[in-house]
């Protein structure tokens, strides 16, 4: 008899996205993305961080500062964009993206332009923000399907 308590595809991919988020050095927000093909193969992953060569010890992780350059905002690359840029296999046309937080408008543009057709998100805590509203407006216009991940309530402990 086969095991019956194996994880579903959705749990697997959102789990991978959340595991990727644990790589983030951001003290306030950790977001992870997992991009998959239509036949359930993982194509790419990403988490929010600074671009290659931008030292986490030298660049600021602050949310507030005297000027914009002493905050993280001009420098940080979001998990969705990182996952798109990390992909080395060619086209992401028709792919599906799992993300732990609803994409901002900048990532939404990249998602649309990369040809990703489906977005599965967990948290939508900034749904009232202009960025999230702009994302939804662009997804609707471009025909990108998006729907919330349905939490199963499973708690997975991984000893590493
Ligand atoms: Zn973003």
XYZ file of C-alpha atoms and ligand atoms in Angstrom:
161
model
C 0.000 0.000 0.000
C 1.298 3.442 -0.900
C 1.615 6.210 1.659
C -1.505 8.374 1.945
C -0.074 11.295 3.908
C 2.205 12.564 1.149
C 2.046 16.304 0.400
C 0.034 17.669 -2.536
C 1.613 19.528 -5.464
C 0.313 22.818 -4.056
C 1.768 22.074 -0.621
C 5.038 21.033 -2.220
C 5.467 24.190 -4.305
C 4.271 26.650 -1.657
C 6.489 24.774 0.826
C 9.471 25.243 -1.495
C 8.603 28.956 -1.845
C 8.492 29.318 1.936
C 11.742 27.397 2.353
C 13.398 29.739 -0.180
C 12.113 32.707 1.885
C 14.174 31.439 4.814
C 17.331 32.372 2.846
C 16.404 36.068 2.992
C 18.542 38.338 5.196
C 15.775 40.954 5.410
C 15.010 41.379 9.133
C 11.394 42.442 8.451
C 10.069 40.666 5.395
C 11.029 37.276 3.990
C 9.334 36.301 0.737
C 9.916 33.238 -1.421
C 8.921 32.223 -4.940
C 8.835 28.910 -6.765
C 8.143 28.779 -10.524
C 6.829 25.523 -11.973
C 6.018 24.139 -15.402
C 2.597 22.852 -16.420
C 3.803 19.313 -15.810
C 4.814 20.105 -12.218
C 8.536 20.486 -12.635
C 10.285 23.175 -10.589
C 11.930 25.631 -12.975
C 13.270 28.287 -10.626
C 13.215 29.691 -7.106
C 13.979 33.032 -5.519
C 13.855 35.099 -2.345
C 14.185 38.808 -1.612
C 17.749 40.053 -1.421
C 20.359 42.387 -2.827
C 21.841 41.802 -6.287
C 24.997 39.741 -6.659
C 28.037 41.627 -5.403
C 25.990 43.964 -3.187
C 27.253 42.911 0.238
C 24.514 42.281 2.824
C 26.865 43.726 5.420
C 27.426 46.977 3.536
C 23.990 47.693 2.048
C 21.193 48.837 4.392
C 18.269 46.630 5.453
C 16.517 49.591 7.114
C 12.956 50.609 6.190
C 13.440 54.211 7.318
C 16.420 56.509 6.976
C 17.641 60.054 6.463
C 17.381 59.553 2.727
C 16.255 56.839 0.356
C 19.790 55.532 -0.114
C 20.009 54.570 3.542
C 16.990 52.267 3.170
C 16.725 48.848 1.505
C 14.176 49.939 -1.103
C 16.409 51.130 -3.962
C 18.557 47.977 -3.701
C 16.445 44.948 -2.816
C 15.334 42.533 -5.535
C 12.033 40.850 -4.793
C 11.689 37.065 -4.769
C 9.508 36.933 -7.888
C 11.961 38.951 -9.997
C 14.892 36.956 -8.610
C 13.146 33.691 -9.506
C 12.495 34.944 -13.051
C 16.087 36.173 -13.449
C 17.567 33.029 -11.859
C 16.007 30.861 -14.558
C 18.579 29.713 -17.084
C 16.486 27.248 -19.053
C 14.976 29.509 -21.725
C 11.328 30.518 -21.695
C 8.930 30.723 -18.761
C 5.991 30.994 -21.182
C 2.892 29.425 -19.634
C 4.549 28.740 -16.283
C 2.926 28.977 -12.856
C 4.374 31.045 -10.004
C 3.929 30.285 -6.295
C 4.727 33.157 -3.956
C 4.298 33.647 -0.218
C 3.130 37.293 -0.598
C 1.046 38.859 -3.379
C 3.395 40.395 -6.010
C 4.018 44.153 -6.078
C 3.390 46.097 -9.306
C 7.057 45.922 -10.386
C 7.115 42.136 -10.057
C 3.706 41.924 -11.726
C 5.182 43.621 -14.804
C 8.055 41.119 -14.888
C 5.645 38.185 -14.383
C 3.467 39.322 -17.278
C 6.421 40.021 -19.583
C 8.025 36.648 -18.771
C 4.849 34.936 -20.027
C 3.883 33.455 -16.659
C 0.147 32.757 -16.809
C -0.798 31.763 -13.258
C 0.066 33.178 -9.829
C -0.705 31.313 -6.606
C -0.152 33.483 -3.536
C -0.367 32.932 0.201
C -0.550 36.256 2.081
C -2.341 39.239 0.560
C -1.765 41.510 3.557
C -1.084 44.588 1.427
C -4.244 44.201 -0.670
C -5.267 47.801 0.046
C -1.962 49.234 -1.207
C -1.658 50.975 -4.567
C 1.084 48.503 -5.569
C -1.114 45.440 -5.060
C -4.127 47.094 -6.681
C -1.978 48.018 -9.678
C -0.747 44.393 -9.896
C -4.300 43.051 -9.987
C -5.321 45.612 -12.582
C -2.397 44.557 -14.818
C -2.953 40.815 -14.226
C -6.638 41.244 -15.147
C -5.760 43.170 -18.302
C -3.067 40.684 -19.339
C -5.171 37.613 -18.539
C -2.853 36.318 -15.810
C -4.878 34.116 -13.499
C -4.264 34.559 -9.766
C -5.778 32.806 -6.805
C -5.013 32.357 -3.115
C -3.253 29.243 -1.916
C -5.550 27.127 0.247
C -3.669 26.306 3.423
C -4.046 22.685 4.433
C -3.146 23.385 8.060
C -0.267 20.903 7.903
C 2.788 21.847 9.890
C 5.929 20.392 8.404
C 8.981 20.013 10.581
C 12.249 19.416 8.755
C 15.287 18.502 10.793
C 18.355 19.777 8.986
Zn 7.880 42.818 -6.051
